[in-house]
Coordinates of C-alpha atoms and ligand atoms in Angstrom, one line a residue:
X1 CA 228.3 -81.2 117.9
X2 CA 231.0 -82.1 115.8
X3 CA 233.2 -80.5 112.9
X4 CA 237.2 -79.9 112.7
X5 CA 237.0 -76.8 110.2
X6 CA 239.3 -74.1 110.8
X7 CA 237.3 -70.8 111.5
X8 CA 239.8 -69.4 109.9
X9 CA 240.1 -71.2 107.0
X10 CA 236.5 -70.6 106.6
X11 CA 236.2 -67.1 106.6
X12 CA 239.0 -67.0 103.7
X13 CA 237.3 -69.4 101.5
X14 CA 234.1 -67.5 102.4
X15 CA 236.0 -64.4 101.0
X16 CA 237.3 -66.1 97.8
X17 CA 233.9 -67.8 97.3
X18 CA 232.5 -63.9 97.0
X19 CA 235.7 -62.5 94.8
X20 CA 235.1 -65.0 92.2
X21 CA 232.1 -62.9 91.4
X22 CA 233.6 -59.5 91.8
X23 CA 236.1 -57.4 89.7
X24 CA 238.3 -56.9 92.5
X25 CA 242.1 -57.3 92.1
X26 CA 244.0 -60.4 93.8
X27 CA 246.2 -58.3 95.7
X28 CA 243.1 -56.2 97.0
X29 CA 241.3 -59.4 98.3
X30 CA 244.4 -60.8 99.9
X31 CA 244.1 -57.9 102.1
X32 CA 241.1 -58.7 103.2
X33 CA 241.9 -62.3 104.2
X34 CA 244.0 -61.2 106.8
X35 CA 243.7 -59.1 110.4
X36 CA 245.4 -56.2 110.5
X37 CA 246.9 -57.3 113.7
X38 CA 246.2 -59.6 116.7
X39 CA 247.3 -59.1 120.2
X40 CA 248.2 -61.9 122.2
X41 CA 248.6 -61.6 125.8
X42 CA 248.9 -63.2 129.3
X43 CA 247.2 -61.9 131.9
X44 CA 248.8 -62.3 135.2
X45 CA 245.4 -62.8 137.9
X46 CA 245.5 -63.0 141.3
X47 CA 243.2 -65.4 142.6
X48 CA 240.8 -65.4 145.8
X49 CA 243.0 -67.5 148.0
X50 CA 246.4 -64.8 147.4
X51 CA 248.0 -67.2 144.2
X52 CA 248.3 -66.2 140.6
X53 CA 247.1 -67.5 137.5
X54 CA 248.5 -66.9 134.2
X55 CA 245.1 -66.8 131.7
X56 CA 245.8 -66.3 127.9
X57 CA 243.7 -63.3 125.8
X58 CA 243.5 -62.2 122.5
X59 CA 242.4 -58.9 120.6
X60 CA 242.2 -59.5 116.6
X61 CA 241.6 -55.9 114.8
X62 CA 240.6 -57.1 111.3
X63 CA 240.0 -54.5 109.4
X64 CA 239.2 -50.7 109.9
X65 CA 239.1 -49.6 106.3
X66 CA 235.1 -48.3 107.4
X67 CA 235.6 -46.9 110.5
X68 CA 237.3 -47.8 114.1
X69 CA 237.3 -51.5 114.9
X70 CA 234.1 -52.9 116.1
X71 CA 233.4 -56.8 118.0
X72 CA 232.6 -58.4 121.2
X73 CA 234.9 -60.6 124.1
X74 CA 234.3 -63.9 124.7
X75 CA 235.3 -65.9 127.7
X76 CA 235.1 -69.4 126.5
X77 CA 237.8 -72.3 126.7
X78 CA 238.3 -73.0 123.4
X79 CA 239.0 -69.2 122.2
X80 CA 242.1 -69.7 120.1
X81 CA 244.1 -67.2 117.7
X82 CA 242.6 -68.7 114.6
X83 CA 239.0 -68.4 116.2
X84 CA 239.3 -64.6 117.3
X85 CA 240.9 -63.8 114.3
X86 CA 237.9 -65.4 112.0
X87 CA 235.3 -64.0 114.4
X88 CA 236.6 -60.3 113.8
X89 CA 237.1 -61.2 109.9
X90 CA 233.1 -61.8 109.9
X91 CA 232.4 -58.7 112.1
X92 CA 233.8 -56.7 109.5
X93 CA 231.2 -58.1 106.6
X94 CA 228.9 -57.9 108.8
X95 CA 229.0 -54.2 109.6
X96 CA 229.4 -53.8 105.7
X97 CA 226.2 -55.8 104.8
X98 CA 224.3 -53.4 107.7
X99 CA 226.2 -50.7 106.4
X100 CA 227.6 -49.0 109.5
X101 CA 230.6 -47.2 109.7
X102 CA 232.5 -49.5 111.8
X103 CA 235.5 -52.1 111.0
X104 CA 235.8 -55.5 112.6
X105 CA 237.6 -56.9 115.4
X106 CA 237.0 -59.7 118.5
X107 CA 239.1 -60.7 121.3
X108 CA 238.6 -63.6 124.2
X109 CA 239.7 -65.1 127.0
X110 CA 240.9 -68.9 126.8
X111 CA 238.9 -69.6 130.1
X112 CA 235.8 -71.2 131.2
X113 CA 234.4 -68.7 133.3
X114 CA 232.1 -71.0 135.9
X115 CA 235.6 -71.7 137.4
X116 CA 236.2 -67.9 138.7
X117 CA 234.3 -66.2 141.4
X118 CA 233.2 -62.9 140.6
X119 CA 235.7 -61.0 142.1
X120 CA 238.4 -63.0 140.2
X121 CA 236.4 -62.5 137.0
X122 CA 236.5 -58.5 137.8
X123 CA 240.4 -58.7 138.3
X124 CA 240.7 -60.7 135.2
X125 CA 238.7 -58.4 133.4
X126 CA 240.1 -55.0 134.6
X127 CA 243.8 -56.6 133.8
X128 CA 242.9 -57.1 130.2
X129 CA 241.2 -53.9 129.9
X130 CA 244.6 -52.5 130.8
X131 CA 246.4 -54.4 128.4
X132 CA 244.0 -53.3 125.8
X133 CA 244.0 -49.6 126.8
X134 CA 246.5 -48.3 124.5
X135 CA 244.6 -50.1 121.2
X136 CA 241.1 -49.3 122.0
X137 CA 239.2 -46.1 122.2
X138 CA 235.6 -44.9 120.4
X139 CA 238.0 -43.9 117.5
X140 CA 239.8 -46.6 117.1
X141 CA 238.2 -49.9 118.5
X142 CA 235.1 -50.3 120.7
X143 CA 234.8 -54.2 122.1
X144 CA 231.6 -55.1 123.1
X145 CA 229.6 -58.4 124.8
X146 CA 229.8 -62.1 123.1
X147 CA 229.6 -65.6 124.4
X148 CA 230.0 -65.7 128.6
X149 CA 230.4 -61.9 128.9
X150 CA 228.0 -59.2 129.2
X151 CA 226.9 -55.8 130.8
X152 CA 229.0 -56.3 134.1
X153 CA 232.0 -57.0 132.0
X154 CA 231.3 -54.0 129.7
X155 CA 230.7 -52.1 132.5
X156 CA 234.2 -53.2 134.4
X157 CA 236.2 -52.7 131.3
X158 CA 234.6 -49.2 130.8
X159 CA 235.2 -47.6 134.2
X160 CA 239.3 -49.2 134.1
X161 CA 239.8 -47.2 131.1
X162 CA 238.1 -44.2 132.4
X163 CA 239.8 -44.3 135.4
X164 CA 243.4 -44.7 133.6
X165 CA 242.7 -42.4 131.0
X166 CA 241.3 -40.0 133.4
X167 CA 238.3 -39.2 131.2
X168 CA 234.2 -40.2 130.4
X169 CA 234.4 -41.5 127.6
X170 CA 231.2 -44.2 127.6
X171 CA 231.8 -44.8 123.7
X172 CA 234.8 -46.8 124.3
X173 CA 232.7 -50.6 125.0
X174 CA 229.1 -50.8 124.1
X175 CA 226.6 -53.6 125.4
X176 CA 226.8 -51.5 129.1
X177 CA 224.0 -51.4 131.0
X178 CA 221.4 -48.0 130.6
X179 CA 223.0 -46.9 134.0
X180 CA 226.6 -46.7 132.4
X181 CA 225.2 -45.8 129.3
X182 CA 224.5 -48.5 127.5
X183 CA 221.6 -48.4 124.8
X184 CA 217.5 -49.4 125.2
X185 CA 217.0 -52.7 123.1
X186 CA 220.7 -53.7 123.6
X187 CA 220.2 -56.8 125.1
X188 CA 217.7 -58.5 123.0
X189 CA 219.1 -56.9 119.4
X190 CA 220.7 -60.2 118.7
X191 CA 217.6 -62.1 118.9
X192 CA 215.7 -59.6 116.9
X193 CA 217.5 -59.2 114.0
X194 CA 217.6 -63.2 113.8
X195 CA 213.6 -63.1 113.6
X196 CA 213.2 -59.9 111.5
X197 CA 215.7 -61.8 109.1
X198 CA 213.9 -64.9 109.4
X199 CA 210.7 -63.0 108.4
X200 CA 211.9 -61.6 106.0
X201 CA 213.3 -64.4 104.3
X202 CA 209.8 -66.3 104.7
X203 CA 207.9 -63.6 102.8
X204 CA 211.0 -63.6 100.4
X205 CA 210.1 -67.8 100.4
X206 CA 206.3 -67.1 99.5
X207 CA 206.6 -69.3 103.4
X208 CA 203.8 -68.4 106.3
X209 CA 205.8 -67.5 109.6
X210 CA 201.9 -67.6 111.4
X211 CA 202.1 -71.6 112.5
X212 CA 205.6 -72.6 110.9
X213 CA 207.3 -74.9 113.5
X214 CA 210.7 -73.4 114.8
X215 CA 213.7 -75.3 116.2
X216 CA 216.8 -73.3 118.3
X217 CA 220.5 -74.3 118.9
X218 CA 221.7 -72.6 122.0
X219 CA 219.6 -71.0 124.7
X220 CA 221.6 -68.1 125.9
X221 CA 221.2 -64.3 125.2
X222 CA 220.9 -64.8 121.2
X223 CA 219.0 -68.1 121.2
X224 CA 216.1 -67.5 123.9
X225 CA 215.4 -63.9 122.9
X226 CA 215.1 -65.7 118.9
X227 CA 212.7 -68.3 120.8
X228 CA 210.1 -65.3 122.7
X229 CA 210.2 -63.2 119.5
X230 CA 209.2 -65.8 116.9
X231 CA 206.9 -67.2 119.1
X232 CA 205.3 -63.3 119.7
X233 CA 205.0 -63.3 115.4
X234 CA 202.8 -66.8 115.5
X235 CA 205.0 -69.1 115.1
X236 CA 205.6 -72.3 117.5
X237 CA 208.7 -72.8 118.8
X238 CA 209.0 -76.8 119.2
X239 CA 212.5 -78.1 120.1
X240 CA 215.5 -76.2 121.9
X241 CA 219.0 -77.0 123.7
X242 CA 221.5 -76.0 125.3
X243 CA 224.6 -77.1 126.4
X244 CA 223.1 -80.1 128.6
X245 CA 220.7 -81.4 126.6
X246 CA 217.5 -80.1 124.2
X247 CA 213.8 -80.5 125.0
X248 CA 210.8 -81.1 122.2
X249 CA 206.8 -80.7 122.7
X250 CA 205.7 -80.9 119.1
X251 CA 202.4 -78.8 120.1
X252 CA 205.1 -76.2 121.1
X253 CA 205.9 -75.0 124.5
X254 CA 206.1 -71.4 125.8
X255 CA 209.5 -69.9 125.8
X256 CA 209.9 -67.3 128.4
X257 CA 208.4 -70.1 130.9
X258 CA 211.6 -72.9 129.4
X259 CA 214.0 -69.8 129.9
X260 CA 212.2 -69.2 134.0
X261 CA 213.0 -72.7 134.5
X262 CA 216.7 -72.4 132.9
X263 CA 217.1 -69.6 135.5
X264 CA 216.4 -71.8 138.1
X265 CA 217.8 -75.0 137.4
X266 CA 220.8 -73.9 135.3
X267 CA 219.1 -75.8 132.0
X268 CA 215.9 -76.0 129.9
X269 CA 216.1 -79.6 130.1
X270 CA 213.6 -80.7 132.8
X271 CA 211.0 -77.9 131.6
X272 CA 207.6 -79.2 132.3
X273 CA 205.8 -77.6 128.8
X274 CA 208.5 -79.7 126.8
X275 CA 209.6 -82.9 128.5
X276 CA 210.5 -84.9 126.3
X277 CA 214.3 -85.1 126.3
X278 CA 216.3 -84.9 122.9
X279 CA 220.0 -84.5 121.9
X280 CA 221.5 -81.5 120.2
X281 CA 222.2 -82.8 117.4
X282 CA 218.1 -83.9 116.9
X283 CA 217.4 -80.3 117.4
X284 CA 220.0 -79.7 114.5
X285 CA 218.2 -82.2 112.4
X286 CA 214.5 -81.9 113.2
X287 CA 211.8 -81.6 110.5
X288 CA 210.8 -77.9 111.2
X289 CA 210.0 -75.2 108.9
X290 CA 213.0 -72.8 110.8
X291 CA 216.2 -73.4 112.6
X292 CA 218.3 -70.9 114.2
X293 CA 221.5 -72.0 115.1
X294 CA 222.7 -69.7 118.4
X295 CA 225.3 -71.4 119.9
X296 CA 228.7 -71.5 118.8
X297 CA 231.1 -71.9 115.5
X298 CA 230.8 -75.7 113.5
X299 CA 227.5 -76.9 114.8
X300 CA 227.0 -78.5 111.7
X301 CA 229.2 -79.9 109.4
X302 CA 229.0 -81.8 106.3
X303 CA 227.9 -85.2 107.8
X304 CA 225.3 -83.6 110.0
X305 CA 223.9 -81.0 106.9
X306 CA 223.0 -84.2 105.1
X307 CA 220.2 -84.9 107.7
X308 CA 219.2 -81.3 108.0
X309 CA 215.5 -80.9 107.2
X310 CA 214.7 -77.4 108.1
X311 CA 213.3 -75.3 105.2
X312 CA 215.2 -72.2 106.6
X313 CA 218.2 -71.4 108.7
X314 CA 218.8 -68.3 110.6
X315 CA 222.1 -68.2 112.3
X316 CA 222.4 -66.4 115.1
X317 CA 225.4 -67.7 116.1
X318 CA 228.6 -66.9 114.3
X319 CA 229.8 -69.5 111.9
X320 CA 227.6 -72.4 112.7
X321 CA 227.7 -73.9 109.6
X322 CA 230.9 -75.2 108.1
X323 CA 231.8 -74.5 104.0
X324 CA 231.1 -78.1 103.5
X325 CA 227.7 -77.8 104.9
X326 CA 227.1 -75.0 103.0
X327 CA 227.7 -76.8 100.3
X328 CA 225.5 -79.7 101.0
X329 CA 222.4 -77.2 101.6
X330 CA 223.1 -75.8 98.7
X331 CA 222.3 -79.2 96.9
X332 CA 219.2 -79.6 99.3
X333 CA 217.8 -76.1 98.9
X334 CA 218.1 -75.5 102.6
X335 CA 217.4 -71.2 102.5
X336 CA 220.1 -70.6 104.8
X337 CA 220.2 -66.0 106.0
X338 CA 224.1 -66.2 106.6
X339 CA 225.3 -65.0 110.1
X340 CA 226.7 -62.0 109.3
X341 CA 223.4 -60.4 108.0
X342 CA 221.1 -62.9 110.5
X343 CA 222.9 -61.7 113.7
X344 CA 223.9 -57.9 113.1
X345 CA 221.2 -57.1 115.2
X346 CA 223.5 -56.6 117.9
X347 CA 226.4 -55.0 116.5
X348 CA 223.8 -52.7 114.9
X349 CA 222.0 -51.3 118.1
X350 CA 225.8 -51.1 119.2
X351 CA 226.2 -48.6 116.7
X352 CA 223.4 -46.7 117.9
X353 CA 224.7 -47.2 121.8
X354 CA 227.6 -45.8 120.2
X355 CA 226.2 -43.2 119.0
X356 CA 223.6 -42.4 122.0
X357 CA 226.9 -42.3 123.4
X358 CA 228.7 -39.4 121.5
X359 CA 225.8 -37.2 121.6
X360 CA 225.1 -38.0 125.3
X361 CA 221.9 -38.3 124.0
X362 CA 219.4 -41.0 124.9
X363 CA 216.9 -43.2 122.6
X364 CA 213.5 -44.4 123.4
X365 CA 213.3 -48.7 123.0
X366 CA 210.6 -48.1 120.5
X367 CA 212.8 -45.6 118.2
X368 CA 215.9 -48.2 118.5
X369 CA 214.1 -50.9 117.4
X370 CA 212.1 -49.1 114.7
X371 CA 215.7 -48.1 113.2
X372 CA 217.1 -51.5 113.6
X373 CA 214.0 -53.1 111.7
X374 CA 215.0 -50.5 108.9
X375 CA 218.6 -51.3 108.8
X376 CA 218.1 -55.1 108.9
X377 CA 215.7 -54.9 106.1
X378 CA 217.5 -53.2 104.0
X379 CA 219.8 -54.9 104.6
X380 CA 218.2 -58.4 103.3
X381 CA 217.1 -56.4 100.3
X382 CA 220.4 -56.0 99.3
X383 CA 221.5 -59.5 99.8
X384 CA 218.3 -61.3 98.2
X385 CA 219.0 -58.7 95.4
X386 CA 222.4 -59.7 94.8
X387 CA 221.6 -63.5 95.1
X388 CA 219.2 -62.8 91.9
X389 CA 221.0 -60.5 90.2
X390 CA 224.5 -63.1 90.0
X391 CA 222.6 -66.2 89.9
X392 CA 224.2 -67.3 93.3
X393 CA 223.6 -70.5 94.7
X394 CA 225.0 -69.9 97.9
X395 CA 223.0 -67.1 99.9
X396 CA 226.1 -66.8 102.1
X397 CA 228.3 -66.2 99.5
X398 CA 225.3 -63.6 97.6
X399 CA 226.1 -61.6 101.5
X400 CA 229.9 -61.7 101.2
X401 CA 229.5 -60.4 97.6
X402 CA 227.7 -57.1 98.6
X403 CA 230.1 -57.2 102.2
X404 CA 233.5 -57.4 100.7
X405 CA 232.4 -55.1 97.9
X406 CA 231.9 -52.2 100.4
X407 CA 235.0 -53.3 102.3
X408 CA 237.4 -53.2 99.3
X409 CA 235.5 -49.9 97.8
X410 CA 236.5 -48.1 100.7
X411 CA 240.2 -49.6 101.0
X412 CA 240.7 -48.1 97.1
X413 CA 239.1 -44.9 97.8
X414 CA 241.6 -44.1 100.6
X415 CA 244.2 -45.5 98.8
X416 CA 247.9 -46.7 100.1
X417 CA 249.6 -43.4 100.2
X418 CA 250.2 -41.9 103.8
Ligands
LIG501 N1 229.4 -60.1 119.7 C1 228.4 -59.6 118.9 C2 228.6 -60.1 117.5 O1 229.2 -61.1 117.2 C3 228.2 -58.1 119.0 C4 229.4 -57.3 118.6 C5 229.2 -55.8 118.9 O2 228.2 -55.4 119.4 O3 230.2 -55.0 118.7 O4 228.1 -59.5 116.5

């Protein structure tokens, strides 16, 4: 893995790439370049063995000119301000490209989280839940899972700001688990979108999914849930990684079985159904008909995007590709669905969670996912629509078009007035 670019710095020029196709005014664009504010904290954590550790944390509220503030956590060390505040800058296109009422936000934790024990990881979490009390709320911003955190920590951060606020009130987090109210198809949304996008995109390509060889970045929630559902819709899933090394059977190998053996051994690498043993960077650069990318931001940059020989990329992470890649599979025709339409899977069926939520009324699996496949599909309509329409070379920038147009229509609609 390699790349220096500034998620930051990417997101804007993301932005700007998109403006310079819209009638939008300067000053309107500049607003949504920024966050609207970040929080930057230090925990205070008492640790198993009675001392304290001071843990830096983060809450970035981009944007909320669609509705209350809307992204996941992420305990990872290399959260930084920049990152989190680039993170919630894409949540906000991305609920505009699925068109949910939501804003953006995203917040971390600069930690690695294999160094806690789980009780440490609960005080951690419960202390930044109270930090965040005052600024979050299912009106006003509603965190949710991303790298390293999931239902437990949903779950934690729920029931602290119950308990302080004295109140039920499940629509504050989503990504819980269905006994505290979490949402059917939750879990695997992430993964699903990435495919249905990724099908889409080959019918879009005149490309058969039935047989086309599939390569994934990252075998975590996103990536190994990407891997089970291609492989359900005939395609053959031949390379993956993850953080200790990638594996490669070019007959395919069966990916439920690689994630079992993940479970077990703590990796995919050592799977019998794929043993020959690759580096990341050959999964990033194999000659496959798909890649998803579902790890983290800058997984390829320029210098690796020139050996890039995948047909189409679906990124389910967010930000895997630098603006310099871009630009070099632009030249090379790579099809690439852009994250913020490829991955809104999850954010989506957090909307419904969200809504299950308010209601206090509960979905069947079959009707979330049949509402997700609608929203996601439309969804790409709109984008491959758009890409035509303004003769865009740049998918991502044919997403950010239709994105940032919705964002800044409802900015000017509500105006500046108070
Ligand atoms: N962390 C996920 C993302 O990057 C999900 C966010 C959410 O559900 O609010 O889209």
């Amino acid at each position: 893995m390699s790349g220096e670019a500034n998620p930051f710095e990417s997101l804007q020029s993301q932005i700007d790439d998109a403006a310079a196709h819209l009638e939008i005014d300067d000053d309107v664009i500049e607003r949504l370049k920024y966050p609207e504010r970040v929080l930057e904290t230090n925990l205070t954590v008492e640790l198993d063995d009675g001392s304290l550790e001071r843990v830096k944390a983060f809450r970035s509220q981009f944007n909320g000119d669609r509705g209350p503030y809307k992204g996941g956590i992420r305990y990872h060390p290399q959260v930084t301000r920049d990152e989190v505040k680039a993170l919630a800058g894409w949540m906000t296109y991305k609920t505009a490209i699925v068109d949910i009422p939501l804003g953006g936000g995203k917040g971390g934790i600069v930690i690695n989280p294999d160094d806690y024990s789980e009780s440490e990881l609960e005080r951690m979490t419960r202390t930044f839940a109270t930090e965040l009390r005052p600024m979050i709320g299912a009106d006003r911003d509603i965190p949710a899972p991303d790298v390293n955190t999931g239902q437990r920590e949903m779950n934690w951060i729920k029931d602290t700001y119950e308990s302080l606020e004295n109140t039920t009130e499940p629509g504050v987090i989503t990504g819980k688990n269905i006994a505290s109210g979490g949402s059917e198809g939750r879990v695997e949304a992430t993964g699903r979108s990435t495919v249905i996008a990724a099908r889409e995109a080959f019918d879009y390509l005149d490309k058969d999914l039935e047989g086309a060889t599939v390569a994934i970045q990252g075998y975590g929630n996103a990536g190994w849930i990407a891997a089970k559902l291609i492989d359900e819709m005939g395609a053959t899933v031949v390379a993956a990684s993850d953080s200790s090394g990638g594996i490669y059977n070019p007959d395919g190998f069966d990916p439920v079985a690689a994630k079992d053996h993940k479970n077990e051994t703590g990796s995919i690498v050592g799977y019998e159904g794929a043993e020959e043993v690759i580096t990341n960077e050959d999964v990033l650069t194999m000659d496959v008909d798909l890649l998803i990318p579902a790890a983290l931001e800058n997984a390829i940059d320029e210098d690796l995007a020139t050996d890039v020989q995948a047909d189409v990329i679906s990124e389910a992470a967010n930000g895997p590709l630098t603006p310099a890649a871009d630009e070099v599979l632009e030249e090379t025709d790579v099809f690439v669905i852009p994250d913020i339409l490829a991955n809104a899977g999850g954010v989506t069926v957090s909307y419904f969670e969200w809504v299950q939520n308010r209601q206090r009324f509960y979905w069947s699996e079959e009707k979330v996912n049949a509402e997700l496949e609608e929203i996601i599909v439309d969804a790409f309509d709109a984008f491959v629509e758009t890409y035509e329409e303004y003769d865009i070379d740049n998918p991502r920038t044919a997403a950010y078009v239709v994105a940032v147009r919705r964002v800044a229509e409802s900015f000017e609609e509500a105006g500046t007035l108070l």
